[in-house]
mmCIF file of C-alpha atoms in Angstrom:
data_model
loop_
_atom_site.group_PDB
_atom_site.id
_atom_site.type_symbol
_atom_site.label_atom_id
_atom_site.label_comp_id
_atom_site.label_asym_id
_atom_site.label_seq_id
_atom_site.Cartn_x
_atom_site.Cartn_y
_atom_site.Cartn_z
ATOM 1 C CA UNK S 1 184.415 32.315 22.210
ATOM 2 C CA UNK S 2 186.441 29.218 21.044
ATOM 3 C CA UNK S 3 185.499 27.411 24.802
ATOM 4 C CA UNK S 4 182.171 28.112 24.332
ATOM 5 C CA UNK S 5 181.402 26.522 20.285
ATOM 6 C CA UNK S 6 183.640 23.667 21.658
ATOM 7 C CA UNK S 7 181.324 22.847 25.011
ATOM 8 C CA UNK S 8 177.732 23.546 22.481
ATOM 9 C CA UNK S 9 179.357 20.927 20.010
ATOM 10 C CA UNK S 10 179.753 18.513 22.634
ATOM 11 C CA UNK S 11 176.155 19.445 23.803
ATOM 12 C CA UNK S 12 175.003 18.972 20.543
ATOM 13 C CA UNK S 13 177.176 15.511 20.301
ATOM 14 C CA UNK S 14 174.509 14.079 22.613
ATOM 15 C CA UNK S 15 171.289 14.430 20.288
ATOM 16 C CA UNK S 16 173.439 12.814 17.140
ATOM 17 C CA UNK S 17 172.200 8.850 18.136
ATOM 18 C CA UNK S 18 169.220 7.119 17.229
ATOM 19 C CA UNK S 19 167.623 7.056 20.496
ATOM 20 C CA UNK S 20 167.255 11.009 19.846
ATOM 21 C CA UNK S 21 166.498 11.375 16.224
ATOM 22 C CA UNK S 22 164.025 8.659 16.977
ATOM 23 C CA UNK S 23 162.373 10.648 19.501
ATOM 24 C CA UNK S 24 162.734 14.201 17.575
ATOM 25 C CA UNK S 25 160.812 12.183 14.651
ATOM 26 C CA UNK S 26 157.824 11.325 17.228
ATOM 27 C CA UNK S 27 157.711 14.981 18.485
ATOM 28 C CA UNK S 28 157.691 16.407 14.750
ATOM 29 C CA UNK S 29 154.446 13.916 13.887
ATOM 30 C CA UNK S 30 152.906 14.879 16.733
ATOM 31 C CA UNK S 31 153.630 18.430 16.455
ATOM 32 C CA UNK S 32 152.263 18.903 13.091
ATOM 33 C CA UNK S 33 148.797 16.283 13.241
ATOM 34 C CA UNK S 34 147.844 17.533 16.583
ATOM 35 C CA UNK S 35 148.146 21.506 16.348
ATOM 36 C CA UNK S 36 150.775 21.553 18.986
ATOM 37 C CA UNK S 37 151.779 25.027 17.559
ATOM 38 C CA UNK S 38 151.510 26.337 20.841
ATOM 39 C CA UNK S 39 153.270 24.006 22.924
ATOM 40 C CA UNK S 40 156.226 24.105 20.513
ATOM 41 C CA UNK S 41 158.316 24.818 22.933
ATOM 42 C CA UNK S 42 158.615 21.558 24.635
ATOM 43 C CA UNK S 43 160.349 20.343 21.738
ATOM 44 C CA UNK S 44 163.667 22.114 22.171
ATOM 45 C CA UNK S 45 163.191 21.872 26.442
ATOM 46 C CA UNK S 46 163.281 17.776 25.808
ATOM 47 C CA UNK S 47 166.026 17.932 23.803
ATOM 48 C CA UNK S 48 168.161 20.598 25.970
ATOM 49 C CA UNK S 49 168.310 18.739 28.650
ATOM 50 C CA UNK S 50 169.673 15.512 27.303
ATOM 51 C CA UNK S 51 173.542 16.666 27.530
ATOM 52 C CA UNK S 52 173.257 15.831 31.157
ATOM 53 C CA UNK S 53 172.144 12.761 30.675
ATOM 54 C CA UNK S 54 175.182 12.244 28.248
ATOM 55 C CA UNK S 55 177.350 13.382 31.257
ATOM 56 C CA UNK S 56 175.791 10.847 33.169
ATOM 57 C CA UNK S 57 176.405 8.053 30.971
ATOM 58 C CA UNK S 58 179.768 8.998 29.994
ATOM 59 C CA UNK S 59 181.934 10.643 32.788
ATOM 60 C CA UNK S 60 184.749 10.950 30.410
ATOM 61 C CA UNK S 61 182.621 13.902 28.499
ATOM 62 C CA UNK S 62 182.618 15.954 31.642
ATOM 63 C CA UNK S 63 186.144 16.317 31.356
ATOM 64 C CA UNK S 64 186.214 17.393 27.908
ATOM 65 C CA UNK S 65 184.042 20.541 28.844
ATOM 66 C CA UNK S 66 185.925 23.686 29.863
ATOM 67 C CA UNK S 67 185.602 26.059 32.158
ATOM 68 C CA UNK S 68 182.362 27.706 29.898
ATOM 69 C CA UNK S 69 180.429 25.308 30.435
ATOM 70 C CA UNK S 70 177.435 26.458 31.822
ATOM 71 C CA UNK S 71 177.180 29.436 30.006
ATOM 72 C CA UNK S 72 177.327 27.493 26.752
ATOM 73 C CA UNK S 73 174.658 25.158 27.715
ATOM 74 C CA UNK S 74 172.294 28.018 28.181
ATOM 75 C CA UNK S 75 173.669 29.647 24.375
ATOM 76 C CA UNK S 76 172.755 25.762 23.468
ATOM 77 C CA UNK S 77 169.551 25.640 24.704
ATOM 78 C CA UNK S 78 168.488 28.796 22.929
ATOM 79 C CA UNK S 79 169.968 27.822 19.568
ATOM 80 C CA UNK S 80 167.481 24.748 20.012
ATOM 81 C CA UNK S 81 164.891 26.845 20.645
ATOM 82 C CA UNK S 82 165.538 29.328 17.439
ATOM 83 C CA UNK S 83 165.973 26.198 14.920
ATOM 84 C CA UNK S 84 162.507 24.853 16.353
ATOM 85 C CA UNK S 85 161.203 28.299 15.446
ATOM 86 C CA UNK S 86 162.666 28.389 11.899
ATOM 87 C CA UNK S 87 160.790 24.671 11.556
ATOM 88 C CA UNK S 88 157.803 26.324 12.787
ATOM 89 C CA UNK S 89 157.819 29.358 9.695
ATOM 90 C CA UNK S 90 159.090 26.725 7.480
ATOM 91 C CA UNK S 91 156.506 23.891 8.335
ATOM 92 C CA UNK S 92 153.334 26.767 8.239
ATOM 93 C CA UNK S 93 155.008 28.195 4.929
ATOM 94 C CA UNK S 94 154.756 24.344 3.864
ATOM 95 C CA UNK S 95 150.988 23.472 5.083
ATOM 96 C CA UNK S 96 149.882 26.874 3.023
ATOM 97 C CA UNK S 97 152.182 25.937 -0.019
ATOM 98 C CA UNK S 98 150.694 22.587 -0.353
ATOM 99 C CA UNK S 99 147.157 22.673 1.381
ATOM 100 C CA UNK S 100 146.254 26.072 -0.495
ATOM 101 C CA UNK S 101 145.161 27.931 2.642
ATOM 102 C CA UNK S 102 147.302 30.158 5.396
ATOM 103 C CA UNK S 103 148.042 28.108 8.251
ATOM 104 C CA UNK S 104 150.321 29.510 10.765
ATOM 105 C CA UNK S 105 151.081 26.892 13.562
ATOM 106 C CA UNK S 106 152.112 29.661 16.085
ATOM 107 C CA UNK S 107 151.199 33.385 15.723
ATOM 108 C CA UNK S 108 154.147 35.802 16.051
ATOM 109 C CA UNK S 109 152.315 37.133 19.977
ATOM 110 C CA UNK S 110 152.225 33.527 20.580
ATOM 111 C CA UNK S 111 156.132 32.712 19.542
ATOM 112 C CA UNK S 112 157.080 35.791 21.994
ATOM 113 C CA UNK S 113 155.040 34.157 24.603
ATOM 114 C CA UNK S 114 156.070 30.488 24.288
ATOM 115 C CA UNK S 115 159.625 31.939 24.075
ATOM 116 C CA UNK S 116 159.151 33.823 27.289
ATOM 117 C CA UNK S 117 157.960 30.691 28.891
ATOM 118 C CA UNK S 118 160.806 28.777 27.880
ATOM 119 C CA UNK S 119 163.154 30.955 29.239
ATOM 120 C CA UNK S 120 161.917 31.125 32.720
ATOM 121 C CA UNK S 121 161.390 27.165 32.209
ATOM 122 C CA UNK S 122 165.142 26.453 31.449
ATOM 123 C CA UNK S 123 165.931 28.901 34.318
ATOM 124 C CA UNK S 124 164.337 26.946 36.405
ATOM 125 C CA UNK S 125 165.526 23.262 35.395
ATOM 126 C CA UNK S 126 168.973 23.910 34.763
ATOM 127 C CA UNK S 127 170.094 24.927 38.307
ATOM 128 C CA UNK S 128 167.756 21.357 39.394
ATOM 129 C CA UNK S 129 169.698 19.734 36.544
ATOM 130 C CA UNK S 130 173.032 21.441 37.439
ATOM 131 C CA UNK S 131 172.634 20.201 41.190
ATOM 132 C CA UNK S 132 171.339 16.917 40.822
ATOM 133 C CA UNK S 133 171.307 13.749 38.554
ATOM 134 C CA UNK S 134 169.325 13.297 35.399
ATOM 135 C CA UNK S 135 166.616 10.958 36.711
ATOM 136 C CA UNK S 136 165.716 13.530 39.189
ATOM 137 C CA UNK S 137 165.635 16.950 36.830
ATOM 138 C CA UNK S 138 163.412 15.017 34.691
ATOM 139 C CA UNK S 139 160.624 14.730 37.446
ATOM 140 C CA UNK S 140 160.408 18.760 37.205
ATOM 141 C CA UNK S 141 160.732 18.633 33.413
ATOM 142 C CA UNK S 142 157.740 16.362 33.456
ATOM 143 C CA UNK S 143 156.387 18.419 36.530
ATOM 144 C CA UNK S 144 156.092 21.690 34.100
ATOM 145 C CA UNK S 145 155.103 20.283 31.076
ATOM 146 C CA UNK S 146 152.219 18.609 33.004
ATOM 147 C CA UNK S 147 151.278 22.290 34.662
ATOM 148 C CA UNK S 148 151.821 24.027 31.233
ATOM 149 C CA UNK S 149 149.250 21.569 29.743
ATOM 150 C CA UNK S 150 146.821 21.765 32.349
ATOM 151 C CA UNK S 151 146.806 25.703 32.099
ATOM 152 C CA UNK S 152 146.064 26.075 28.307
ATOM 153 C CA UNK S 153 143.902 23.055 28.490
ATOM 154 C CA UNK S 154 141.977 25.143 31.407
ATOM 155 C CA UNK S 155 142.766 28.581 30.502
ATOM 156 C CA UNK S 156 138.840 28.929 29.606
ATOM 157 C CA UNK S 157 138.148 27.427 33.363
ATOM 158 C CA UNK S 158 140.259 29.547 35.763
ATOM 159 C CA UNK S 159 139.383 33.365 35.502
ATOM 160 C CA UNK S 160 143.565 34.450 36.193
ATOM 161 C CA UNK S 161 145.172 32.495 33.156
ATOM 162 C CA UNK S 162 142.007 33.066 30.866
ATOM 163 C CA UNK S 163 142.857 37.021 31.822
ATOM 164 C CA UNK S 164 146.583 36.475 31.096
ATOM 165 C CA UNK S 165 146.004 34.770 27.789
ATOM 166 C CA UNK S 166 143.233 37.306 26.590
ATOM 167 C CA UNK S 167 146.062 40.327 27.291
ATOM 168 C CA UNK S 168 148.774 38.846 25.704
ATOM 169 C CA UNK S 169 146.559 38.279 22.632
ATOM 170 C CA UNK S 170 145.428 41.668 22.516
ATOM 171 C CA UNK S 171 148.574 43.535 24.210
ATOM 172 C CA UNK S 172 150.338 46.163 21.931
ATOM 173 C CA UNK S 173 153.618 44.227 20.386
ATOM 174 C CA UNK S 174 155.551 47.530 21.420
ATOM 175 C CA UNK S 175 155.330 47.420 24.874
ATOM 176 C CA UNK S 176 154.548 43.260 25.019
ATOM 177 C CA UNK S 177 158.165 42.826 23.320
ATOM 178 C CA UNK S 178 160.089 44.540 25.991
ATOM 179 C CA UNK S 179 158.382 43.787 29.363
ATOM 180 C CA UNK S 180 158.815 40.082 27.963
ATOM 181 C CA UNK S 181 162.340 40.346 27.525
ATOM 182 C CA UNK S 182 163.100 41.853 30.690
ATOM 183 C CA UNK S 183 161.702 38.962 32.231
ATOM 184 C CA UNK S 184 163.612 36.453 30.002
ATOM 185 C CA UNK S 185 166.544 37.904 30.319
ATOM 186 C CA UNK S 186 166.619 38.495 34.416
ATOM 187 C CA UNK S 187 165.203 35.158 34.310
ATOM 188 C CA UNK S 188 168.568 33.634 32.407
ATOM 189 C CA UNK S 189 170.871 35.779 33.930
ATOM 190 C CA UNK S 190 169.589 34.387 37.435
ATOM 191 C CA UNK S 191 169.725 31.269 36.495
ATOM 192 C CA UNK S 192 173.346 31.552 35.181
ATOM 193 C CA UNK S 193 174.672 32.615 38.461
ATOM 194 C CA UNK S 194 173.113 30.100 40.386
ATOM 195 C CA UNK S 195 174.323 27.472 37.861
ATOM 196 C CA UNK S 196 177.603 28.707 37.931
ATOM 197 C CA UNK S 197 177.936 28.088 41.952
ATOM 198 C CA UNK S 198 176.630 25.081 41.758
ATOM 199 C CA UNK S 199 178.976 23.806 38.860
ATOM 200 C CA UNK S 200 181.763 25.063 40.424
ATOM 201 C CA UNK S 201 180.740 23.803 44.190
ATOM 202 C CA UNK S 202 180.390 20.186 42.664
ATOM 203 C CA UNK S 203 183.476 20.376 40.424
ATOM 204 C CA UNK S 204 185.549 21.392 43.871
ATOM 205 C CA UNK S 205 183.866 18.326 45.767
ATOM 206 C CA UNK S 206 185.410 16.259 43.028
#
């Protein structure tokens, strides 16, 4: 247990610079002034993916990490994810403190479902970010924030995702909860494996 708050402190080492609290300030304006409730999301996937660029700058940080590596980078990625959720209650609690009416950025269905999403989004990038550099995970970062966009911006137009979004906004909680986090979870777990080979392919090539 030890390894693993060790390796997440040294993953959370690489968002303590200006660079990143410059950028976390930009995503916060535009997060609250443009009703990006739903794509909230995006906000932890930027920022979990910039201890390997860290690595990449500083080769001298990869040998700090132990041999729990990539299991603590997914355990960082989610803690991300939970304090942008806490910001999301907070900020809503906030705008219907101060504005005098109930806003809610994200509805509880629609934290389930962006946190769903996420999951099978960072099982997806790691592995690509595990195997090769930076420069080049960030083209499928990019990749599915760009599809993600284009399918709420055209969920009305295309007859599949507009069916998708009407059933998760009408599914029962009790069964949406669980078939969810089945798929989060095999998702992760997946991922983890495959991560794991690759990490320890490239750190026996070294």
């Amino acid at each position: 247990m030890n390894q693993i708050i060790e390796n997440i402190k040294l993953d959370l080492s690489s968002l303590l610079n200006k660079r990143m609290l410059i950028l976390f300030a930009v995503l916060l304006l535009l997060y609250i002034f443009f009703n990006m409730g739903m794509a909230f999301f995006i906000v932890p996937l930027i920022f979990a993916v910039q201890p390997f660029a860290a690595e990449e700058l500083n080769h001298a940080l990869l040998k700090k990490y132990n041999d729990k590596k990539v299991v603590s980078r997914y355990i960082f990625s989610f803690i991300l994810l939970i304090a942008t959720i806490i910001m999301t209650v907070i900020l809503s609690l906030l705008f219907t403190l101060f504005l005098k009416d109930n806003i809610t950025l994200v509805s509880f269905k629609g934290m389930i479902g962006m946190t769903a999403i996420y999951a099978v989004v960072i099982s997806i990038l790691y592995p690509l970010y595990f195997k090769s550099t930076f420069r080049k995970g960030n083209i499928f970062l990019y990749l599915s924030i760009l599809v993600y966009a284009l399918m709420i911006s055209m969920n009305q137009y295309i007859p599949l995702i507009k069916d998708v979004v009407q059933y998760l906004e009408t599914a029962n909680i009790l069964i949406l909860l669980p078939v969810l986090l089945v798929i989060s979870l095999f998702s992760i777990i997946l991922s983890i494996i495959i991560s794991s080979r690759i990490n320890a392919s490239a750190l026996k090539g070294k």
